[in-house]
PDB file of C-alpha atoms in Angstrom:
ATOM      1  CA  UNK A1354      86.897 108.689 106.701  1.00 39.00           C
ATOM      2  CA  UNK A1355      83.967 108.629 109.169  1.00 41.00           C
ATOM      3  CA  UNK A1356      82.061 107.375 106.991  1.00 42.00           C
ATOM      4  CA  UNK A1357      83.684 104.007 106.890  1.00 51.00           C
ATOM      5  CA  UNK A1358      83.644 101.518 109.593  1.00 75.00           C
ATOM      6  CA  UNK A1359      86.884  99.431 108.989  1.00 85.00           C
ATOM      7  CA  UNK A1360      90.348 100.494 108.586  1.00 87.00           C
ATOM      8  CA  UNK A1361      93.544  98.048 109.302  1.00 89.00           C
ATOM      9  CA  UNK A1362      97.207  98.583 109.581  1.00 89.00           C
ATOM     10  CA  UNK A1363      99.929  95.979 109.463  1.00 90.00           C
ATOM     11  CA  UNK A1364     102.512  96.057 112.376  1.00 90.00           C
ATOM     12  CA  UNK A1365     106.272  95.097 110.795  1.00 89.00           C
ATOM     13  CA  UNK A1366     109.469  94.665 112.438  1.00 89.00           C
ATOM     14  CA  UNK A1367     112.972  95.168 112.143  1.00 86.00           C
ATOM     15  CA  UNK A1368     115.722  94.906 113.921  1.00 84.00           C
ATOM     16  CA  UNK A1369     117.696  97.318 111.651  1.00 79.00           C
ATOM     17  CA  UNK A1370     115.087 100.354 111.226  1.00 73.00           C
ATOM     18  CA  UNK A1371     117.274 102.890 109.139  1.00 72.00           C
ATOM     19  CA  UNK A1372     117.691 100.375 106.355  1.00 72.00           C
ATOM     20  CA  UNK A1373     114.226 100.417 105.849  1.00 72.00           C
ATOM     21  CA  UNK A1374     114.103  96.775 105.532  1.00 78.00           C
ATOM     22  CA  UNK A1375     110.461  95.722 107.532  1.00 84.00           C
ATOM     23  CA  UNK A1376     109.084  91.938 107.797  1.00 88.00           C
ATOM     24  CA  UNK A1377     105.178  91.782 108.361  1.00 89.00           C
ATOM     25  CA  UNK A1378     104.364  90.925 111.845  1.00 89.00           C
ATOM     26  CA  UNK A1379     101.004  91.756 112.900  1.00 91.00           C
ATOM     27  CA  UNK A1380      97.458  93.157 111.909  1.00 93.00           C
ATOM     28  CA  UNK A1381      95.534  96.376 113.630  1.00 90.00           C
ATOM     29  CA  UNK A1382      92.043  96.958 112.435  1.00 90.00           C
ATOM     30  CA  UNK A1383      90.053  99.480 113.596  1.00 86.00           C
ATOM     31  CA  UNK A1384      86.623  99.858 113.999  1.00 82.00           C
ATOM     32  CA  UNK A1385      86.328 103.345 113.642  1.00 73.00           C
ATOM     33  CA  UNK A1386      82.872 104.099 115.321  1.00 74.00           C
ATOM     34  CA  UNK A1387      83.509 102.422 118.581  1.00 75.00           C
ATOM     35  CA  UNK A1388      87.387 103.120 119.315  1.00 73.00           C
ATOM     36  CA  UNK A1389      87.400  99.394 119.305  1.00 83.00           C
ATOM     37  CA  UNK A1390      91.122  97.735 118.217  1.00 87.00           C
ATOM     38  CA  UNK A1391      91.785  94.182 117.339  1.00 90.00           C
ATOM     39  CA  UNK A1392      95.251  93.162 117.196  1.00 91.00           C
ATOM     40  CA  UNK A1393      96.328  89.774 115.857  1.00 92.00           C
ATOM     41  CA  UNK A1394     100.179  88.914 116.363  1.00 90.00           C
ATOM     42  CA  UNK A1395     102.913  86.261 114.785  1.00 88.00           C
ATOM     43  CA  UNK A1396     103.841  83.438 116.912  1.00 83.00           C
ATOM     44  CA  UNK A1397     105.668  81.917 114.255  1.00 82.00           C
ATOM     45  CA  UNK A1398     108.796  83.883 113.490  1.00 82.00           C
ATOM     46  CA  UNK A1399     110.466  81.933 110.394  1.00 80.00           C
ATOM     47  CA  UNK A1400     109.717  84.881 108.443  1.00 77.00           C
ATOM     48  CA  UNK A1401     111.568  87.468 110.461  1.00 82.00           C
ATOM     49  CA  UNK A1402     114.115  84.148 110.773  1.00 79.00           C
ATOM     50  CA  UNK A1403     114.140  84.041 106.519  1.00 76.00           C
ATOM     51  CA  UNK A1404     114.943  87.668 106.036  1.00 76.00           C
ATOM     52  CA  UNK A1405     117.172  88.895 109.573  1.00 78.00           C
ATOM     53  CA  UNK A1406     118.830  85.340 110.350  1.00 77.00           C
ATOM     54  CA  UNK A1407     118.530  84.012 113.888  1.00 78.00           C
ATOM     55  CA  UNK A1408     116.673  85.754 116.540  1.00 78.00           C
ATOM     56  CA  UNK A1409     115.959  85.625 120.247  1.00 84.00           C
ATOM     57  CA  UNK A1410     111.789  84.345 119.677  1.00 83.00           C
ATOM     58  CA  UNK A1411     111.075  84.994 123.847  1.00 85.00           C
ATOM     59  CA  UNK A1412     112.369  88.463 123.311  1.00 87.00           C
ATOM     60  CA  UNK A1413     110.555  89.373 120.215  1.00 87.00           C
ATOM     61  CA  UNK A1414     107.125  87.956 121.387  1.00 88.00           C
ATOM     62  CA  UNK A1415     107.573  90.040 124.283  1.00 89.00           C
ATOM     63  CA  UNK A1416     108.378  93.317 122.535  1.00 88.00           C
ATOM     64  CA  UNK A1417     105.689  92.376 120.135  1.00 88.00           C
ATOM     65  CA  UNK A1418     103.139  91.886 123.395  1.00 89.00           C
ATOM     66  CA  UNK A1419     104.070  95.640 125.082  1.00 89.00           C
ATOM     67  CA  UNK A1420     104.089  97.041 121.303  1.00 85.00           C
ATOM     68  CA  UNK A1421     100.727  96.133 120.442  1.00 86.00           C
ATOM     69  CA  UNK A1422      99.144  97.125 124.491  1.00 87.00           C
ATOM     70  CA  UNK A1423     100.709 100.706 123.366  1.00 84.00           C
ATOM     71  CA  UNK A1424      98.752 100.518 120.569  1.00 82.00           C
ATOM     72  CA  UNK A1425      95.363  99.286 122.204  1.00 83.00           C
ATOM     73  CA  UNK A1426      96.088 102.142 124.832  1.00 79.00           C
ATOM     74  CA  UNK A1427      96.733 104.989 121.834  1.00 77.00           C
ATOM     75  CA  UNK A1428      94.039 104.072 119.638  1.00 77.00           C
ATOM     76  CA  UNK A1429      90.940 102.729 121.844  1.00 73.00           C
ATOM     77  CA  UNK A1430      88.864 106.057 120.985  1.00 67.00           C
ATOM     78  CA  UNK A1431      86.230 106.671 118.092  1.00 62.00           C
ATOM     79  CA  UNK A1432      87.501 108.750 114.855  1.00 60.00           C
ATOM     80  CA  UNK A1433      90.976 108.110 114.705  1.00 59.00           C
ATOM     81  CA  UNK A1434      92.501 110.480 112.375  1.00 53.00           C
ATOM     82  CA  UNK A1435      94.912 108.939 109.441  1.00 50.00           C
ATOM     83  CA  UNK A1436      98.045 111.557 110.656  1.00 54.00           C
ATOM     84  CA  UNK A1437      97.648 109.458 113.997  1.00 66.00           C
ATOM     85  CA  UNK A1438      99.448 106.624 112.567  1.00 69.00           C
ATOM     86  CA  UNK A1439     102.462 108.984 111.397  1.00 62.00           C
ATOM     87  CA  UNK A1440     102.702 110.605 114.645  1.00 67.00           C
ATOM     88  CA  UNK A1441     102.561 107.039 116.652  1.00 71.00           C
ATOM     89  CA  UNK A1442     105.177 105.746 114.351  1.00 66.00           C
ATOM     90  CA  UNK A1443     107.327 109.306 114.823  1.00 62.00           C
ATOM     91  CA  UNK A1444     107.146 109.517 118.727  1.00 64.00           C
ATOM     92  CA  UNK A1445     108.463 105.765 118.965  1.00 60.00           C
ATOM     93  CA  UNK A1446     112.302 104.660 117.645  1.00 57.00           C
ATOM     94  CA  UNK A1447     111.233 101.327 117.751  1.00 74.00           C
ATOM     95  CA  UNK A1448     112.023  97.876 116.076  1.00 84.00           C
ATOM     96  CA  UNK A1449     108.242  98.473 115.157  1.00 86.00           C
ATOM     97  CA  UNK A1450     105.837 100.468 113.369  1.00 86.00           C
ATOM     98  CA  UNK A1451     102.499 100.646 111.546  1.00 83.00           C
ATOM     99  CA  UNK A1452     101.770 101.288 108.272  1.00 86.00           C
ATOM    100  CA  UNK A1453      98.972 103.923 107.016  1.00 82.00           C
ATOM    101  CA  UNK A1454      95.585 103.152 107.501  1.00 80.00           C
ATOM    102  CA  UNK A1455      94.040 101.403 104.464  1.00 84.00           C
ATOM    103  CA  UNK A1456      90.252 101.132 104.554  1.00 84.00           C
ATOM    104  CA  UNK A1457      88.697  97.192 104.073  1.00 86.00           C
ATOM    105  CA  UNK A1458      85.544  95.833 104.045  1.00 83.00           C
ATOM    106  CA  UNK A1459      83.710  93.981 106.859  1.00 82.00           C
ATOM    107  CA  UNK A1460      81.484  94.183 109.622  1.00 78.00           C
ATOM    108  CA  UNK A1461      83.045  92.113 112.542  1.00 85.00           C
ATOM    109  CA  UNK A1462      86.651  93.518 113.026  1.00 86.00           C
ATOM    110  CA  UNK A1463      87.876  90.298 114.723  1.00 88.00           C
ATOM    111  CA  UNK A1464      86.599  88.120 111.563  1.00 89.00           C
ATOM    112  CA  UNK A1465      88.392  91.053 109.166  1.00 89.00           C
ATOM    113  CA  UNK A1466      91.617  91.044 111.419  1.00 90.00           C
ATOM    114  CA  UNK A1467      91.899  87.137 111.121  1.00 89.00           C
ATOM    115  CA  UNK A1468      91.270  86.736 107.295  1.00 89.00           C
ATOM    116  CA  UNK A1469      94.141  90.029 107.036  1.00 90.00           C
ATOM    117  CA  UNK A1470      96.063  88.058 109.245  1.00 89.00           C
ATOM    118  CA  UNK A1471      96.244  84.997 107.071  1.00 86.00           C
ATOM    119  CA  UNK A1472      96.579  86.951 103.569  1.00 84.00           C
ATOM    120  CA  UNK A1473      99.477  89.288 104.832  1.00 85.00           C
ATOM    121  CA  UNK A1474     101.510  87.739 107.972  1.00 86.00           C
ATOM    122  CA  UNK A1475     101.555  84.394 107.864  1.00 78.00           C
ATOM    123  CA  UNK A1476     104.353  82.485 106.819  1.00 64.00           C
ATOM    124  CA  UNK A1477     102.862  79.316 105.448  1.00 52.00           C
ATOM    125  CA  UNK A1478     100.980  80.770 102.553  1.00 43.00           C
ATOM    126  CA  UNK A1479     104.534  83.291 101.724  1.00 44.00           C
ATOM    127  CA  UNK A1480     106.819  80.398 102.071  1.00 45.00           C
ATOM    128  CA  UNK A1481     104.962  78.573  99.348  1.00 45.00           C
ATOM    129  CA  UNK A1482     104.362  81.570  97.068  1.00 46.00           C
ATOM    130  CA  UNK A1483     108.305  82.333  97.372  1.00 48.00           C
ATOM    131  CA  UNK A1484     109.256  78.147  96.306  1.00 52.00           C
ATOM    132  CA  UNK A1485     106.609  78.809  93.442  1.00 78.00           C
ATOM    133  CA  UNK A1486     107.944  81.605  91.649  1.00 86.00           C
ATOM    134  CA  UNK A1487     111.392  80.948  91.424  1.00 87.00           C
ATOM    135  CA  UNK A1488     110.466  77.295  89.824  1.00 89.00           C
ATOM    136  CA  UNK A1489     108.707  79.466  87.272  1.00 90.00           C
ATOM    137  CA  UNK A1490     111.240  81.472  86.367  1.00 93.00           C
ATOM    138  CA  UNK A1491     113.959  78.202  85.878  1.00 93.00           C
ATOM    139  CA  UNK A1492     110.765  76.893  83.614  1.00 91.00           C
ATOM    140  CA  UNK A1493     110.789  79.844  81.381  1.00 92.00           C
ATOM    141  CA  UNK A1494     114.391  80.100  81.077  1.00 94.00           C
ATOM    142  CA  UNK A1495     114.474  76.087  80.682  1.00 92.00           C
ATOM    143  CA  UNK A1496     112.002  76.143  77.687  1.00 91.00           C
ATOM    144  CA  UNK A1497     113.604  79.871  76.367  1.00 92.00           C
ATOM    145  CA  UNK A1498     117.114  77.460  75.916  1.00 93.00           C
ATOM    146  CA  UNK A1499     119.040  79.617  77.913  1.00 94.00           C
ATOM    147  CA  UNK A1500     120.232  77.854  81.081  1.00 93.00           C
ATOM    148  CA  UNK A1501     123.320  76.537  80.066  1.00 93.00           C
ATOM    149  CA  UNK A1502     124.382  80.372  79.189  1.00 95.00           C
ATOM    150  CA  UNK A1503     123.538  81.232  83.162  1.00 96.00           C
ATOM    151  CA  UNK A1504     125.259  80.487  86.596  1.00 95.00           C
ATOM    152  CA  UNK A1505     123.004  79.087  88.431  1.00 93.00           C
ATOM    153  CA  UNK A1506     122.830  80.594  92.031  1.00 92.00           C
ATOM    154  CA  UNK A1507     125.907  82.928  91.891  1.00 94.00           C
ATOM    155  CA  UNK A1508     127.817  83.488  94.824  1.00 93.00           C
ATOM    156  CA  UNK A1509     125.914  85.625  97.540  1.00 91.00           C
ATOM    157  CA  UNK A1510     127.476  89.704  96.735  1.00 92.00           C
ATOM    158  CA  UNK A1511     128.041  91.347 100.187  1.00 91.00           C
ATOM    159  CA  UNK A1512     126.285  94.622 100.483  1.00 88.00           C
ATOM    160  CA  UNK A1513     128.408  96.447 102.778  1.00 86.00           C
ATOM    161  CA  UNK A1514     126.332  99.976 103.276  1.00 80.00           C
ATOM    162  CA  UNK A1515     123.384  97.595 104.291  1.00 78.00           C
ATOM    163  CA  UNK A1516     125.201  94.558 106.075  1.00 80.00           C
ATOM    164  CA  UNK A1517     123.435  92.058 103.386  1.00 82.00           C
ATOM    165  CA  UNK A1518     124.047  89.747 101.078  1.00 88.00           C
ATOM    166  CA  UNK A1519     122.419  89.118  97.693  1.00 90.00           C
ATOM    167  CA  UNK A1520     121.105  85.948  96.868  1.00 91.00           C
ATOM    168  CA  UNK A1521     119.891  85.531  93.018  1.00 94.00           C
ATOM    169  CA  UNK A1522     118.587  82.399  91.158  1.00 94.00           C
ATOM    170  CA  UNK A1523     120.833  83.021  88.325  1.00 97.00           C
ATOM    171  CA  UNK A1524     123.885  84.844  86.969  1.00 96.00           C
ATOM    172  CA  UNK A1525     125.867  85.978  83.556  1.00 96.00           C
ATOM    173  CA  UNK A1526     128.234  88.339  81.999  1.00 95.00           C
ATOM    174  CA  UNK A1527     127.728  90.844  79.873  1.00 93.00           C
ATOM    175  CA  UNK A1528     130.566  93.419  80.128  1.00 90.00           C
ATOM    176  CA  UNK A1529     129.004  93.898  83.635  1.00 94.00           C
ATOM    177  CA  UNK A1530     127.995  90.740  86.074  1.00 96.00           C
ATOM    178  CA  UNK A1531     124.147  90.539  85.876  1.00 97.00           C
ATOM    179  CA  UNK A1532     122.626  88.892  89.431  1.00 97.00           C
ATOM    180  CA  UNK A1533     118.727  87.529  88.164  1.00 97.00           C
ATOM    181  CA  UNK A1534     116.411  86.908  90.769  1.00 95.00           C
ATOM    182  CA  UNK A1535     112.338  86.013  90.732  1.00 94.00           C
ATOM    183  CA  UNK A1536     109.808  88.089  93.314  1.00 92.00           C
ATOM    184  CA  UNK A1537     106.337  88.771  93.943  1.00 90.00           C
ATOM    185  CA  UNK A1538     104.727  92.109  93.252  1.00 89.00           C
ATOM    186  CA  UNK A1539     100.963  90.599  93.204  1.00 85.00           C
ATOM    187  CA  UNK A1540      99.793  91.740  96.660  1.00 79.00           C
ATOM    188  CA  UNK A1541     100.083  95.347  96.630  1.00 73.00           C
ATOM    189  CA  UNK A1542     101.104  95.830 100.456  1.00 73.00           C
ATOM    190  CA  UNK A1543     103.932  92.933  99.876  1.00 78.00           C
ATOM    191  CA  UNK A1544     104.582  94.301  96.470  1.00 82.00           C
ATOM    192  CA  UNK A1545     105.662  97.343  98.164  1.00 83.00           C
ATOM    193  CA  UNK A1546     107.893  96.393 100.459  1.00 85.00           C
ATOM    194  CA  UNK A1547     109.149  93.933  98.174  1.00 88.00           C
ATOM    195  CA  UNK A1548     109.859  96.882  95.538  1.00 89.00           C
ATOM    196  CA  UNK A1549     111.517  99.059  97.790  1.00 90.00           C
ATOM    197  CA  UNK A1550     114.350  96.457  98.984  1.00 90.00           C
ATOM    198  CA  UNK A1551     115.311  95.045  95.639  1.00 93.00           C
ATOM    199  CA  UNK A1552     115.367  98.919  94.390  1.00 94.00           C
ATOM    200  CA  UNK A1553     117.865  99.777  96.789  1.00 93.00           C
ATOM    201  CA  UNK A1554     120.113  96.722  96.657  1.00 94.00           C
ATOM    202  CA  UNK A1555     119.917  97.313  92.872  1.00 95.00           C
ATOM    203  CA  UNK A1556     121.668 101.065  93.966  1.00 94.00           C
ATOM    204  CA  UNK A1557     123.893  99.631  95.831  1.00 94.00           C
ATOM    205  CA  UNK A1558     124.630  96.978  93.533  1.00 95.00           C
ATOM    206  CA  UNK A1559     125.182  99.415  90.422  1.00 94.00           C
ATOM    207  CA  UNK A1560     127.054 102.211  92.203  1.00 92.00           C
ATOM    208  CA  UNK A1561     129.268 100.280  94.486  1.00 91.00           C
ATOM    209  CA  UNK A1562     130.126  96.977  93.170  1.00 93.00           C
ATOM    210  CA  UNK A1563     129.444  97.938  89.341  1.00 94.00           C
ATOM    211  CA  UNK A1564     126.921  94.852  89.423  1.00 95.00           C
ATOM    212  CA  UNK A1565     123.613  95.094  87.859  1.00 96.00           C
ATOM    213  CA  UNK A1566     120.536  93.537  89.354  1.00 97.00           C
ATOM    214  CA  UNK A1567     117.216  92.033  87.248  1.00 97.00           C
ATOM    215  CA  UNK A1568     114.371  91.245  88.741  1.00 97.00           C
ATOM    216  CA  UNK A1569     112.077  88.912  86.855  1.00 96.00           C
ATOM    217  CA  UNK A1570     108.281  89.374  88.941  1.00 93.00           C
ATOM    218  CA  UNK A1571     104.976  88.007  88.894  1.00 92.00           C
ATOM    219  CA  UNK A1572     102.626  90.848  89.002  1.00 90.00           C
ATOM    220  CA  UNK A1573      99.279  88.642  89.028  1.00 85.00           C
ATOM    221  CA  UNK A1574      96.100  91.449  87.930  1.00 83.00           C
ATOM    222  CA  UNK A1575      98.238  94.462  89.198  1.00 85.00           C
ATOM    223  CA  UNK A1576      97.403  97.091  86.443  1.00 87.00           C
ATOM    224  CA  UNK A1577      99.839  98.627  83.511  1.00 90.00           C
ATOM    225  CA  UNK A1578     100.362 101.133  85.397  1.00 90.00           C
ATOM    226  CA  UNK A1579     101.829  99.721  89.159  1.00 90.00           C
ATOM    227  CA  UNK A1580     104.429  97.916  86.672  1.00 92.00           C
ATOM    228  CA  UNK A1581     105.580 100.696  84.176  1.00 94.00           C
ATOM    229  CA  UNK A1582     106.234 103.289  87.371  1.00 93.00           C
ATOM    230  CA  UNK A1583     108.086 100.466  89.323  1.00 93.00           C
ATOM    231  CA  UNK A1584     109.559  99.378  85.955  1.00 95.00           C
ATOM    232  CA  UNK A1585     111.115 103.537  86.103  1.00 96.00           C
ATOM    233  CA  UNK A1586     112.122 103.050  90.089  1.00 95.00           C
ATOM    234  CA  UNK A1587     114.457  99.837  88.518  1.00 96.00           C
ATOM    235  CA  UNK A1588     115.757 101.424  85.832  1.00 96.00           C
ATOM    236  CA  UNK A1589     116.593 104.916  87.491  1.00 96.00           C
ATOM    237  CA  UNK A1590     118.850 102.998  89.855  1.00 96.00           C
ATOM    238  CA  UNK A1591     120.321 100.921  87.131  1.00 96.00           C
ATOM    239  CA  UNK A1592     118.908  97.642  87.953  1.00 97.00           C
ATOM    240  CA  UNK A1593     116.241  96.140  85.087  1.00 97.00           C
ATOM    241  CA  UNK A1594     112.131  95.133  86.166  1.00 97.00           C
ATOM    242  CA  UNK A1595     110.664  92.152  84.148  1.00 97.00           C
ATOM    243  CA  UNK A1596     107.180  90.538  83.779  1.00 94.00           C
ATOM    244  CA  UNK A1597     107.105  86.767  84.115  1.00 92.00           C
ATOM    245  CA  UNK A1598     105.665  86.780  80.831  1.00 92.00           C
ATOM    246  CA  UNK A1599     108.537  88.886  79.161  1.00 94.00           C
ATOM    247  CA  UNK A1600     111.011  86.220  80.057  1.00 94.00           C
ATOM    248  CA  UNK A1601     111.393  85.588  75.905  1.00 94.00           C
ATOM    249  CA  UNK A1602     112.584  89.497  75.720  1.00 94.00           C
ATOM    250  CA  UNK A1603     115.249  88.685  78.745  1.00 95.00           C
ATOM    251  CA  UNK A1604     116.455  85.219  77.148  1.00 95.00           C
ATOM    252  CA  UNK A1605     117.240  87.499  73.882  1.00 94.00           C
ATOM    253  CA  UNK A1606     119.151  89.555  75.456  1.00 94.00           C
ATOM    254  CA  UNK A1607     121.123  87.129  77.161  1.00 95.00           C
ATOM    255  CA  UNK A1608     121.873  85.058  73.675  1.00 93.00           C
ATOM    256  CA  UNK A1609     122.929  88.167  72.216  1.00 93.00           C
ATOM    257  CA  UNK A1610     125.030  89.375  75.330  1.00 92.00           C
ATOM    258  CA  UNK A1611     125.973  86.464  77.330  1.00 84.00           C
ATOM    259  CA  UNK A1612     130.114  85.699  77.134  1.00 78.00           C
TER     260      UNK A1612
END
């Protein structure tokens, strides 16, 4: 690691921690010679509005403000170690943490921390990516002749064990009631985190309320690989992964199912 100059971590939030249900928030990079940190914050919350409902914005942009000095005042020191993240995150029950150190290229860690900023916080560029993908997904089911055979935006199902409700794009039943929804798995840190909630509402979904969850995602140049093992995290939970582009294999099964 000392042989690198640039690391970053992303600071996420969440106001329920032990559902393990984070929004992005903030950037850290670290310029690993100096000790130097550069933190860049939200001061648009419509994300954490989107996912958590209603907050109080003068309390979270303060909490965010004393987070991030605790994290200027912890890491300001040349060679941080990668276990100093988990031991930051493990000393603090927090409505924050930060994520492992990934390495990134750059030389100016302010420039670095800005163009991170704008690729993994803010809201304007995931708001559009979010509109986009589920207009795909009605396109390929539009010219795959299956809409009629589909509900189209279900009722929300209440998730009681996480106080959430699940909103698909579509619907149908099969001998058990399918929930379809569209999602992005083409930035790998999103992907993630994106992963990891629909995997355990799809748990939820299949051992409590005898639902079953499908998840039709756009995966952009993420390799064979990253799909097949999250493809195995669906299915061991009892909830289905497709690619956009396997939409046809979906629509077959829902001709042949579908009553």
């Amino acid at each position: 690691m000392e042989a690198l100059k640039l690391f970053y971590s992303i600071v996420q939030f969440s106001p329920f921690p032990e559902r393990f249900e984070y929004v992005n928030a903030g950037v850290v990079v670290f310029e690993i010679r100096q000790g130097k940190v550069v933190v860049k914050l939200a001061d648009d919350f419509s994300r954490v509005k989107k996912f958590f409902g209603e907050i109080n914005a003068t309390f979270l942009k303060g909490a965010l403000h004393d987070f991030s000095q605790r994290v200027v005042l912890h890491f300001s020191r040349p060679s941080i170690a990668a276990a100093w993240i988990d031991d930051f995150n493990a000393k603090r029950a927090d409505l924050f943490r930060l994520t492992p150190l990934n390495a990134v290229a750059g030389d100016r860690a302010d420039d670095v921390a800005e163009k991170l900023f704008n690729e993994l916080v803010a809201w304007h560029a995931h708001s559009k990516k979010i509109e986009r993908i589920n207009t795909l997904l009605t396109s390929a089911f539009r010219e795959a002749g299956v809409l009629s055979l589909l509900d189209k935006r279900p009722d929300p199902v209440h998730i009681e064990q996480y106080g959430v409700n699940v909103q698909a794009d579509y619907g149908y039943q099969n001998g058990v009631y399918n929930l379809i929804d569209a999602a992005r798995f083409d930035n790998p840190q999103r992907g993630l985190a994106e992963a990891g909630k629909r995997v355990l509402e799809g748990k939820a979904l299949s051992e409590m309320l005898g639902k079953r969850l499908i998840v039709v995602g756009e995966f952009g140049t993420q390799p064979d690989r990253y799909v097949e093992n999250l493809r195995g995290d669906f299915e061991s939970v009892g909830a289905k992964l497709f690619r956009l582009e396997e939409v046809d294999e979906l629509s077959e099964e829902i001709r042949r199912t579908a009553h």
